[in-house]
PDB file of C-alpha atoms in Angstrom:
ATOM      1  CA  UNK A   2     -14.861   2.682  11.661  1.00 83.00           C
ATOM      2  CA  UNK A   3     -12.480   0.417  10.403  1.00 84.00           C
ATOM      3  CA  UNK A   4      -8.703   0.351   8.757  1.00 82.00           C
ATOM      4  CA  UNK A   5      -7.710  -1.670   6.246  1.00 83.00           C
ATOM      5  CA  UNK A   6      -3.995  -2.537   5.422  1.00 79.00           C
ATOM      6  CA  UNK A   7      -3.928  -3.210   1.274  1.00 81.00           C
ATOM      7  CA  UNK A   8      -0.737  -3.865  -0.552  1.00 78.00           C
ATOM      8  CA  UNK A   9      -1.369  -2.729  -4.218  1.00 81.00           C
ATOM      9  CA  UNK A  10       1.054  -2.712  -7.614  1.00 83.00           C
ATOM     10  CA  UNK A  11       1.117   0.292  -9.748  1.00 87.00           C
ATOM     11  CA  UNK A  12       3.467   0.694 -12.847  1.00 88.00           C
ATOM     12  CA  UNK A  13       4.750   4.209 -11.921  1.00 84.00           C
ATOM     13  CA  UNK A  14       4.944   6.960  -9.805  1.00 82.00           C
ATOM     14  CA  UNK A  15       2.721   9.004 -11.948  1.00 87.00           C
ATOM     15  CA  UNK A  16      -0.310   5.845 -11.879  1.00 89.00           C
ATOM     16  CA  UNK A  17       0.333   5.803  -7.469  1.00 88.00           C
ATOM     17  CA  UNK A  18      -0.344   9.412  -7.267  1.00 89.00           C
ATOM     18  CA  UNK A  19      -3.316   9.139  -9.593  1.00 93.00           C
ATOM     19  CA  UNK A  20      -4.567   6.053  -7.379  1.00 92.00           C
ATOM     20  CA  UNK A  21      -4.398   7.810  -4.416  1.00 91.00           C
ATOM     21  CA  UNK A  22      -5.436  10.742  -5.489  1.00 93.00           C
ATOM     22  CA  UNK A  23      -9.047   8.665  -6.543  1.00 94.00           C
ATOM     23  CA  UNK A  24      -8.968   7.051  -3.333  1.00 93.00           C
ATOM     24  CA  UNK A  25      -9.158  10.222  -1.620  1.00 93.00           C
ATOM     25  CA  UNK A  26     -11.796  11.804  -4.045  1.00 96.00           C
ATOM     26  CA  UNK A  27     -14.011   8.900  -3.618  1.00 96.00           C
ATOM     27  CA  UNK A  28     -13.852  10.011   0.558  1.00 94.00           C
ATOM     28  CA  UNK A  29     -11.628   7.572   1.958  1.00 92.00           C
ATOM     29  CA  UNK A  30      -8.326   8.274   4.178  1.00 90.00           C
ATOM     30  CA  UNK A  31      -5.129   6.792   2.815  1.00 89.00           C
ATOM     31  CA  UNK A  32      -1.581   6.985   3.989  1.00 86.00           C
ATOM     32  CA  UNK A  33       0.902   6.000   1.550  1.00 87.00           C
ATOM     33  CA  UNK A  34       3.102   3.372   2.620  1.00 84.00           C
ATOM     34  CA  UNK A  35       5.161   3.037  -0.070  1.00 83.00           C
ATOM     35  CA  UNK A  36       8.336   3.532   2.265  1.00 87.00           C
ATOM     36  CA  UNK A  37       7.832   1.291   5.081  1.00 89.00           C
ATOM     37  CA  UNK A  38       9.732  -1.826   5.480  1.00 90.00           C
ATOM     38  CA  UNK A  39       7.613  -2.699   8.398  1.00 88.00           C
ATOM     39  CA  UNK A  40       4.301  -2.289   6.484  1.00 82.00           C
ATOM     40  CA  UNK A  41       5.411  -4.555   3.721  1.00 80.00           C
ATOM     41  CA  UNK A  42       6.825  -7.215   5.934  1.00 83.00           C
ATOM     42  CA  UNK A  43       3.485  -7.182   7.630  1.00 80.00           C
ATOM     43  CA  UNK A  44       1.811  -7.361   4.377  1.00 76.00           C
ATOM     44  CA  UNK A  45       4.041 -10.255   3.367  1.00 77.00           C
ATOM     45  CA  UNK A  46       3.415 -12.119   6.416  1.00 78.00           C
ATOM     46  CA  UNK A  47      -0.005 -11.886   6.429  1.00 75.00           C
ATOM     47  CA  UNK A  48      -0.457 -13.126   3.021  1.00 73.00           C
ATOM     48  CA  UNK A  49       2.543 -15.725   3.279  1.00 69.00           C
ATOM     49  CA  UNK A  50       4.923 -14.733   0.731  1.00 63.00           C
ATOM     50  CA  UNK A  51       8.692 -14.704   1.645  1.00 65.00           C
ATOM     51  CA  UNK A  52      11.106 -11.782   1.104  1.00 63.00           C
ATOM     52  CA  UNK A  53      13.354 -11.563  -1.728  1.00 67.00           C
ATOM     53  CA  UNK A  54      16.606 -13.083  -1.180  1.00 68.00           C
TER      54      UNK A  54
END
């Protein structure tokens, strides 16, 4: 078993609940975290982007 961390762009609300609504269909897990500073710092770190001033 493995988890992966993926930091994805969507246009809308209506286009993230259809993603992870495929995800989902397709079997997978997903948590959503659309809300977490400290998931998108990590993702920014990892990937070596700097935050927004």
């Amino acid at each position: 078993m493995a988890h992966v961390l993926v930091g994805l762009t969507v246009a809308g609300n209506e286009d993230e609940h259809c993603l992870l609504e495929r995800i989902k269909k397709a079997g997978f897990a997903c948590t959503d975290f659309s809300d977490s500073d400290i998931a998108k710092e990590h993702l920014r770190h990892m990937i070596g982007v700097r935050p927004p001033k």
